PDB file of C-alpha atoms in Angstrom:
ATOM      1  CA  UNK A  24      36.257 174.603 125.517  1.00  0.00           C
ATOM      2  CA  UNK A  25      33.351 172.432 126.273  1.00  0.00           C
ATOM      3  CA  UNK A  26      33.218 169.273 127.730  1.00  0.00           C
ATOM      4  CA  UNK A  27      33.115 167.384 124.714  1.00  0.00           C
ATOM      5  CA  UNK A  28      36.429 168.687 123.282  1.00  0.00           C
ATOM      6  CA  UNK A  29      38.129 168.554 126.772  1.00  0.00           C
ATOM      7  CA  UNK A  30      37.287 164.986 126.570  1.00  0.00           C
ATOM      8  CA  UNK A  31      38.616 164.454 123.178  1.00  0.00           C
ATOM      9  CA  UNK A  32      41.809 166.374 123.948  1.00  0.00           C
ATOM     10  CA  UNK A  33      42.272 164.070 127.324  1.00  0.00           C
ATOM     11  CA  UNK A  34      41.906 161.064 124.970  1.00  0.00           C
ATOM     12  CA  UNK A  35      44.056 162.367 122.407  1.00  0.00           C
ATOM     13  CA  UNK A  36      46.828 162.967 125.259  1.00  0.00           C
ATOM     14  CA  UNK A  37      46.422 159.410 126.544  1.00  0.00           C
ATOM     15  CA  UNK A  38      47.043 158.098 123.192  1.00  0.00           C
ATOM     16  CA  UNK A  39      50.220 160.327 122.664  1.00  0.00           C
ATOM     17  CA  UNK A  40      51.502 159.337 126.297  1.00  0.00           C
ATOM     18  CA  UNK A  41      50.798 155.467 125.431  1.00  0.00           C
ATOM     19  CA  UNK A  42      52.723 155.860 121.632  1.00  0.00           C
ATOM     20  CA  UNK A  43      55.597 157.754 123.816  1.00  0.00           C
ATOM     21  CA  UNK A  44      56.078 155.007 126.457  1.00  0.00           C
ATOM     22  CA  UNK A  45      55.956 152.276 123.785  1.00  0.00           C
ATOM     23  CA  UNK A  46      58.634 154.220 121.656  1.00  0.00           C
ATOM     24  CA  UNK A  47      60.871 154.622 124.700  1.00  0.00           C
ATOM     25  CA  UNK A  48      60.557 151.007 125.527  1.00  0.00           C
ATOM     26  CA  UNK A  49      61.342 149.853 121.837  1.00  0.00           C
ATOM     27  CA  UNK A  50      64.503 152.614 121.931  1.00  0.00           C
ATOM     28  CA  UNK A  51      65.942 150.715 125.277  1.00  0.00           C
ATOM     29  CA  UNK A  52      65.348 147.403 123.369  1.00  0.00           C
ATOM     30  CA  UNK A  53      66.978 148.799 120.335  1.00  0.00           C
ATOM     31  CA  UNK A  54      70.099 150.105 122.204  1.00  0.00           C
ATOM     32  CA  UNK A  55      70.494 146.974 124.173  1.00  0.00           C
ATOM     33  CA  UNK A  56      70.703 145.132 121.040  1.00  0.00           C
ATOM     34  CA  UNK A  57      73.339 147.618 119.799  1.00  0.00           C
ATOM     35  CA  UNK A  58      75.518 146.811 122.667  1.00  0.00           C
ATOM     36  CA  UNK A  59      75.118 143.257 122.148  1.00  0.00           C
ATOM     37  CA  UNK A  60      76.309 143.484 118.635  1.00  0.00           C
ATOM     38  CA  UNK A  61      79.095 145.611 119.704  1.00  0.00           C
ATOM     39  CA  UNK A  62      80.227 142.977 122.311  1.00  0.00           C
ATOM     40  CA  UNK A  63      80.380 140.398 119.801  1.00  0.00           C
ATOM     41  CA  UNK A  64      81.987 142.194 117.140  1.00  0.00           C
ATOM     42  CA  UNK A  65      84.539 143.193 119.768  1.00  0.00           C
ATOM     43  CA  UNK A  66      84.851 139.430 120.373  1.00  0.00           C
ATOM     44  CA  UNK A  67      85.177 138.601 116.690  1.00  0.00           C
ATOM     45  CA  UNK A  68      87.930 141.300 116.140  1.00  0.00           C
ATOM     46  CA  UNK A  69      90.120 139.559 119.114  1.00  0.00           C
ATOM     47  CA  UNK A  70      89.396 136.245 117.589  1.00  0.00           C
ATOM     48  CA  UNK A  71      90.488 137.478 114.057  1.00  0.00           C
ATOM     49  CA  UNK A  72      93.831 139.076 115.299  1.00  0.00           C
ATOM     50  CA  UNK A  73      94.773 135.722 117.392  1.00  0.00           C
ATOM     51  CA  UNK A  74      93.962 133.920 114.004  1.00  0.00           C
ATOM     52  CA  UNK A  75      96.246 136.552 112.307  1.00  0.00           C
ATOM     53  CA  UNK A  76      98.966 135.799 114.479  1.00  0.00           C
ATOM     54  CA  UNK A  77      98.782 131.962 114.170  1.00  0.00           C
ATOM     55  CA  UNK A  78      98.837 132.472 110.495  1.00  0.00           C
ATOM     56  CA  UNK A  79     101.800 134.731 110.522  1.00  0.00           C
ATOM     57  CA  UNK A  80     103.489 131.853 113.066  1.00  0.00           C
ATOM     58  CA  UNK A  81     102.602 129.166 110.551  1.00  0.00           C
ATOM     59  CA  UNK A  82     104.036 131.119 107.606  1.00  0.00           C
ATOM     60  CA  UNK A  83     107.302 131.403 109.256  1.00  0.00           C
ATOM     61  CA  UNK A  84     107.305 127.785 110.187  1.00  0.00           C
ATOM     62  CA  UNK A  85     106.411 126.742 106.848  1.00  0.00           C
ATOM     63  CA  UNK A  86     109.313 128.839 105.365  1.00  0.00           C
ATOM     64  CA  UNK A  87     111.838 127.403 108.073  1.00  0.00           C
ATOM     65  CA  UNK A  88     110.847 123.720 107.090  1.00  0.00           C
ATOM     66  CA  UNK A  89     110.883 124.233 103.329  1.00  0.00           C
ATOM     67  CA  UNK A  90     114.432 125.637 104.053  1.00  0.00           C
ATOM     68  CA  UNK A  91     115.326 122.714 106.049  1.00  0.00           C
ATOM     69  CA  UNK A  92     113.743 120.056 103.782  1.00  0.00           C
ATOM     70  CA  UNK A  93     115.736 121.574 100.840  1.00  0.00           C
ATOM     71  CA  UNK A  94     119.022 121.390 102.835  1.00  0.00           C
ATOM     72  CA  UNK A  95     118.174 117.746 103.498  1.00  0.00           C
ATOM     73  CA  UNK A  96     117.610 116.771 100.376  1.00  0.00           C
ATOM     74  CA  UNK A  97     120.834 118.322  98.936  1.00  0.00           C
ATOM     75  CA  UNK A  98     122.606 116.500 101.610  1.00  0.00           C
ATOM     76  CA  UNK A  99     120.984 113.142 101.051  1.00  0.00           C
ATOM     77  CA  UNK A 100     122.040 113.695  97.313  1.00  0.00           C
ATOM     78  CA  UNK A 101     125.187 114.526  98.178  1.00  0.00           C
ATOM     79  CA  UNK A 102     125.652 111.330 100.579  1.00  0.00           C
ATOM     80  CA  UNK A 103     124.230 108.884  97.792  1.00  0.00           C
ATOM     81  CA  UNK A 104     126.812 110.294  95.298  1.00  0.00           C
ATOM     82  CA  UNK A 105     129.858 110.027  97.593  1.00  0.00           C
ATOM     83  CA  UNK A 106     128.534 106.352  98.925  1.00  0.00           C
ATOM     84  CA  UNK A 107     129.332 105.016  95.391  1.00  0.00           C
ATOM     85  CA  UNK A 108     133.037 105.958  95.937  1.00  0.00           C
ATOM     86  CA  UNK A 109     136.212 104.234  97.522  1.00  0.00           C
ATOM     87  CA  UNK A 110     135.842 103.014 101.092  1.00  0.00           C
ATOM     88  CA  UNK A 111     137.317 106.361 102.133  1.00  0.00           C
ATOM     89  CA  UNK A 112     134.435 108.104 100.796  1.00  0.00           C
ATOM     90  CA  UNK A 113     132.294 105.730 102.410  1.00  0.00           C
ATOM     91  CA  UNK A 114     133.516 106.126 105.867  1.00  0.00           C
ATOM     92  CA  UNK A 115     133.416 110.040 105.197  1.00  0.00           C
ATOM     93  CA  UNK A 116     129.575 109.777 104.584  1.00  0.00           C
ATOM     94  CA  UNK A 117     128.845 107.589 107.191  1.00  0.00           C
ATOM     95  CA  UNK A 118     130.636 109.864 109.704  1.00  0.00           C
ATOM     96  CA  UNK A 119     128.796 112.913 108.323  1.00  0.00           C
ATOM     97  CA  UNK A 120     125.339 111.438 108.457  1.00  0.00           C
ATOM     98  CA  UNK A 121     125.928 110.177 112.129  1.00  0.00           C
ATOM     99  CA  UNK A 122     126.756 113.888 112.981  1.00  0.00           C
ATOM    100  CA  UNK A 123     123.052 114.835 111.660  1.00  0.00           C
ATOM    101  CA  UNK A 124     120.709 112.436 113.283  1.00  0.00           C
ATOM    102  CA  UNK A 125     120.334 110.657 116.725  1.00  0.00           C
ATOM    103  CA  UNK A 126     122.774 107.864 116.555  1.00  0.00           C
ATOM    104  CA  UNK A 127     120.691 106.131 119.488  1.00  0.00           C
ATOM    105  CA  UNK A 128     117.490 105.999 117.232  1.00  0.00           C
ATOM    106  CA  UNK A 129     119.188 104.859 114.101  1.00  0.00           C
ATOM    107  CA  UNK A 130     117.900 101.520 114.252  1.00  0.00           C
ATOM    108  CA  UNK A 131     114.241 101.901 115.366  1.00  0.00           C
ATOM    109  CA  UNK A 132     113.809 104.891 112.858  1.00  0.00           C
ATOM    110  CA  UNK A 133     115.410 102.976 109.861  1.00  0.00           C
ATOM    111  CA  UNK A 134     113.066  99.947 110.775  1.00  0.00           C
ATOM    112  CA  UNK A 135     110.150 101.935 111.165  1.00  0.00           C
ATOM    113  CA  UNK A 136     110.633 103.655 107.732  1.00  0.00           C
ATOM    114  CA  UNK A 137     111.145 100.407 105.857  1.00  0.00           C
ATOM    115  CA  UNK A 138     107.791  98.952 107.653  1.00  0.00           C
ATOM    116  CA  UNK A 139     106.000 102.073 106.652  1.00  0.00           C
ATOM    117  CA  UNK A 140     107.057 101.784 102.857  1.00  0.00           C
ATOM    118  CA  UNK A 141     106.709  97.779 102.869  1.00  0.00           C
ATOM    119  CA  UNK A 142     104.546  98.061  99.793  1.00  0.00           C
ATOM    120  CA  UNK A 143     107.664  99.465  97.898  1.00  0.00           C
ATOM    121  CA  UNK A 144     109.480  96.468  96.627  1.00  0.00           C
ATOM    122  CA  UNK A 145     112.864  97.769  97.610  1.00  0.00           C
ATOM    123  CA  UNK A 146     111.982  98.392 101.441  1.00  0.00           C
ATOM    124  CA  UNK A 147     110.308  94.780 101.341  1.00  0.00           C
ATOM    125  CA  UNK A 148     113.660  93.501 100.244  1.00  0.00           C
ATOM    126  CA  UNK A 149     115.740  95.666 102.810  1.00  0.00           C
ATOM    127  CA  UNK A 150     113.394  94.150 105.578  1.00  0.00           C
ATOM    128  CA  UNK A 151     114.168  90.688 104.403  1.00  0.00           C
ATOM    129  CA  UNK A 152     117.993  91.282 104.755  1.00  0.00           C
ATOM    130  CA  UNK A 153     117.593  93.485 107.704  1.00  0.00           C
ATOM    131  CA  UNK A 154     120.156  92.010 109.635  1.00  0.00           C
ATOM    132  CA  UNK A 155     122.819  92.231 106.804  1.00  0.00           C
ATOM    133  CA  UNK A 156     122.512  95.832 106.218  1.00  0.00           C
ATOM    134  CA  UNK A 157     125.263  97.849 107.036  1.00  0.00           C
ATOM    135  CA  UNK A 158     125.494 100.613 109.093  1.00  0.00           C
ATOM    136  CA  UNK A 159     125.602 103.338 106.444  1.00  0.00           C
ATOM    137  CA  UNK A 160     122.324 101.724 104.939  1.00  0.00           C
ATOM    138  CA  UNK A 161     120.774 102.487 108.503  1.00  0.00           C
ATOM    139  CA  UNK A 162     121.871 106.149 108.807  1.00  0.00           C
ATOM    140  CA  UNK A 163     120.695 107.017 105.467  1.00  0.00           C
ATOM    141  CA  UNK A 164     117.440 105.107 106.070  1.00  0.00           C
ATOM    142  CA  UNK A 165     116.937 107.144 109.400  1.00  0.00           C
ATOM    143  CA  UNK A 166     117.800 110.371 107.528  1.00  0.00           C
ATOM    144  CA  UNK A 167     115.210 109.439 104.955  1.00  0.00           C
ATOM    145  CA  UNK A 168     112.683 108.948 107.724  1.00  0.00           C
ATOM    146  CA  UNK A 169     113.484 112.380 108.892  1.00  0.00           C
ATOM    147  CA  UNK A 170     113.099 114.075 105.736  1.00  0.00           C
ATOM    148  CA  UNK A 171     109.436 112.266 105.081  1.00  0.00           C
ATOM    149  CA  UNK A 172     108.545 113.482 108.815  1.00  0.00           C
ATOM    150  CA  UNK A 173     109.450 116.845 107.850  1.00  0.00           C
ATOM    151  CA  UNK A 174     107.564 116.841 104.694  1.00  0.00           C
ATOM    152  CA  UNK A 175     104.476 115.632 106.328  1.00  0.00           C
ATOM    153  CA  UNK A 176     105.116 118.343 109.173  1.00  0.00           C
ATOM    154  CA  UNK A 177     105.476 121.095 106.117  1.00  0.00           C
ATOM    155  CA  UNK A 178     102.401 119.830 104.375  1.00  0.00           C
ATOM    156  CA  UNK A 179     100.228 119.746 107.645  1.00  0.00           C
ATOM    157  CA  UNK A 180     101.390 123.125 108.058  1.00  0.00           C
ATOM    158  CA  UNK A 181     100.400 124.415 104.835  1.00  0.00           C
ATOM    159  CA  UNK A 182      96.952 123.363 105.147  1.00  0.00           C
ATOM    160  CA  UNK A 183      96.710 125.024 108.664  1.00  0.00           C
ATOM    161  CA  UNK A 184      97.599 128.172 106.952  1.00  0.00           C
ATOM    162  CA  UNK A 185      95.109 127.731 104.246  1.00  0.00           C
ATOM    163  CA  UNK A 186      92.295 127.193 107.273  1.00  0.00           C
ATOM    164  CA  UNK A 187      93.724 130.107 108.985  1.00  0.00           C
ATOM    165  CA  UNK A 188      93.334 132.190 105.885  1.00  0.00           C
ATOM    166  CA  UNK A 189      89.646 131.186 105.221  1.00  0.00           C
ATOM    167  CA  UNK A 190      88.636 131.697 108.812  1.00  0.00           C
ATOM    168  CA  UNK A 191      90.228 135.481 108.950  1.00  0.00           C
ATOM    169  CA  UNK A 192      88.029 135.927 105.475  1.00  0.00           C
ATOM    170  CA  UNK A 193      84.994 134.278 107.208  1.00  0.00           C
ATOM    171  CA  UNK A 194      85.382 136.585 110.320  1.00  0.00           C
ATOM    172  CA  UNK A 195      85.970 139.682 107.973  1.00  0.00           C
ATOM    173  CA  UNK A 196      82.532 138.644 106.373  1.00  0.00           C
ATOM    174  CA  UNK A 197      80.966 138.112 109.747  1.00  0.00           C
ATOM    175  CA  UNK A 198      82.073 141.720 110.776  1.00  0.00           C
ATOM    176  CA  UNK A 199      80.873 143.429 107.797  1.00  0.00           C
ATOM    177  CA  UNK A 200      77.486 141.788 108.636  1.00  0.00           C
ATOM    178  CA  UNK A 201      77.445 143.038 111.664  1.00  0.00           C
ATOM    179  CA  UNK A 202      78.439 146.639 110.741  1.00  0.00           C
ATOM    180  CA  UNK A 203      75.280 146.613 108.103  1.00  0.00           C
ATOM    181  CA  UNK A 204      73.316 145.530 110.767  1.00  0.00           C
ATOM    182  CA  UNK A 205      74.459 148.090 113.180  1.00  0.00           C
ATOM    183  CA  UNK A 206      73.754 151.002 110.465  1.00  0.00           C
ATOM    184  CA  UNK A 207      70.513 149.505 109.711  1.00  0.00           C
ATOM    185  CA  UNK A 208      69.728 149.787 113.529  1.00  0.00           C
ATOM    186  CA  UNK A 209      71.162 153.075 113.708  1.00  0.00           C
ATOM    187  CA  UNK A 210      69.205 154.302 110.917  1.00  0.00           C
ATOM    188  CA  UNK A 211      66.132 153.051 112.479  1.00  0.00           C
ATOM    189  CA  UNK A 212      66.724 154.907 115.782  1.00  0.00           C
ATOM    190  CA  UNK A 213      67.454 158.021 114.085  1.00  0.00           C
ATOM    191  CA  UNK A 214      64.061 157.727 111.986  1.00  0.00           C
ATOM    192  CA  UNK A 215      62.458 157.520 115.331  1.00  0.00           C
ATOM    193  CA  UNK A 216      63.907 160.743 116.468  1.00  0.00           C
ATOM    194  CA  UNK A 217      66.467 159.066 119.193  1.00  0.00           C
ATOM    195  CA  UNK A 218      69.899 159.961 119.114  1.00  0.00           C
ATOM    196  CA  UNK A 219      72.485 156.985 119.362  1.00  0.00           C
ATOM    197  CA  UNK A 220      74.638 157.229 122.248  1.00  0.00           C
ATOM    198  CA  UNK A 221      78.372 158.484 121.917  1.00  0.00           C
ATOM    199  CA  UNK A 222      79.721 155.104 123.088  1.00  0.00           C
ATOM    200  CA  UNK A 223      78.033 153.461 119.933  1.00  0.00           C
ATOM    201  CA  UNK A 224      79.383 155.928 117.752  1.00  0.00           C
ATOM    202  CA  UNK A 225      82.982 155.340 119.029  1.00  0.00           C
ATOM    203  CA  UNK A 226      82.110 151.912 118.438  1.00  0.00           C
ATOM    204  CA  UNK A 227      81.773 152.336 114.584  1.00  0.00           C
ATOM    205  CA  UNK A 228      84.814 154.150 114.267  1.00  0.00           C
ATOM    206  CA  UNK A 229      86.750 151.320 116.066  1.00  0.00           C
ATOM    207  CA  UNK A 230      84.814 148.960 113.894  1.00  0.00           C
ATOM    208  CA  UNK A 231      85.696 150.642 110.854  1.00  0.00           C
ATOM    209  CA  UNK A 232      89.212 150.863 111.779  1.00  0.00           C
ATOM    210  CA  UNK A 233      89.246 146.951 112.579  1.00  0.00           C
ATOM    211  CA  UNK A 234      87.756 146.382 109.091  1.00  0.00           C
ATOM    212  CA  UNK A 235      90.477 148.181 107.507  1.00  0.00           C
ATOM    213  CA  UNK A 236      93.353 146.452 109.637  1.00  0.00           C
ATOM    214  CA  UNK A 237      91.595 142.913 108.200  1.00  0.00           C
ATOM    215  CA  UNK A 238      91.494 144.643 104.572  1.00  0.00           C
ATOM    216  CA  UNK A 239      95.326 145.225 104.549  1.00  0.00           C
ATOM    217  CA  UNK A 240      95.738 141.831 106.014  1.00  0.00           C
ATOM    218  CA  UNK A 241      94.022 140.028 103.365  1.00  0.00           C
ATOM    219  CA  UNK A 242      95.398 142.328 100.734  1.00  0.00           C
ATOM    220  CA  UNK A 243      99.165 141.566 101.777  1.00  0.00           C
ATOM    221  CA  UNK A 244      98.700 137.717 101.988  1.00  0.00           C
ATOM    222  CA  UNK A 245      96.922 137.626  98.623  1.00  0.00           C
ATOM    223  CA  UNK A 246      94.253 135.171  99.550  1.00  0.00           C
ATOM    224  CA  UNK A 247      91.501 134.455 101.895  1.00  0.00           C
ATOM    225  CA  UNK A 248      92.709 133.454 105.388  1.00  0.00           C
ATOM    226  CA  UNK A 249      91.061 130.769 108.475  1.00  0.00           C
ATOM    227  CA  UNK A 250      92.344 128.714 112.501  1.00  0.00           C
ATOM    228  CA  UNK A 251      95.202 126.576 112.622  1.00  0.00           C
ATOM    229  CA  UNK A 252      95.123 122.911 114.398  1.00  0.00           C
ATOM    230  CA  UNK A 253      98.343 121.507 115.918  1.00  0.00           C
ATOM    231  CA  UNK A 254     100.373 119.834 113.731  1.00  0.00           C
ATOM    232  CA  UNK A 255     100.946 116.417 114.436  1.00  0.00           C
ATOM    233  CA  UNK A 256     103.434 114.120 112.646  1.00  0.00           C
ATOM    234  CA  UNK A 257     102.231 110.434 112.329  1.00  0.00           C
ATOM    235  CA  UNK A 258     103.851 107.425 111.201  1.00  0.00           C
ATOM    236  CA  UNK A 259     101.967 106.464 107.766  1.00  0.00           C
ATOM    237  CA  UNK A 260     102.834 104.835 104.633  1.00  0.00           C
ATOM    238  CA  UNK A 261     104.445 107.158 102.131  1.00  0.00           C
ATOM    239  CA  UNK A 262     106.266 106.988  98.880  1.00  0.00           C
ATOM    240  CA  UNK A 263     110.021 105.838  98.906  1.00  0.00           C
ATOM    241  CA  UNK A 264     112.495 108.807  98.333  1.00  0.00           C
TER     242      UNK A 264
END
């Protein structure tokens, strides 16, 4: 081998070494990026599980509130019918209503209910004759106020449930996007002749399992799911029962 050929060989070998170092550097960067995606997806999976649990709690609470509201409406209708009867019936109604509400808060609750609905003619007239209202009237107004509060609580929980469903769907879509990016990076590493570490492969199996669980949850609910905000019951104007 002459000097020129040796020089050419040395030069080519130097270029190969540079390319090899560059590939190693890029490979390390891609591995770091894959690990970062892995951590992000695990965090999103945990967040999605929490949203799932909160959605289930909200569904249970909504069902309970619907049952309570239905019972209260039926009881209120029954009380109105009994109030049109004899004095004995009025006494029984008043006693029954008193057992369902806090007697110490009847006056404040009934007055607040009338003030909140003062735009309704009936409520405005009852405010004008407030001092002459009977105890039975106070009890019925307090019960109506409690029903309205339960209705608002139920509506707020339903809104929170819808938000929870939308949030789970968004997390599912984001998880899919990260999984696609992971697949792209893995294919890129394979095309460069670099093997993916076992921990990343295990992550892919874990991610796939989490996606299947999210699919099961979404199918079971029948609609997309997203996070619950805390439900606050406020006193605001509403329609009279």
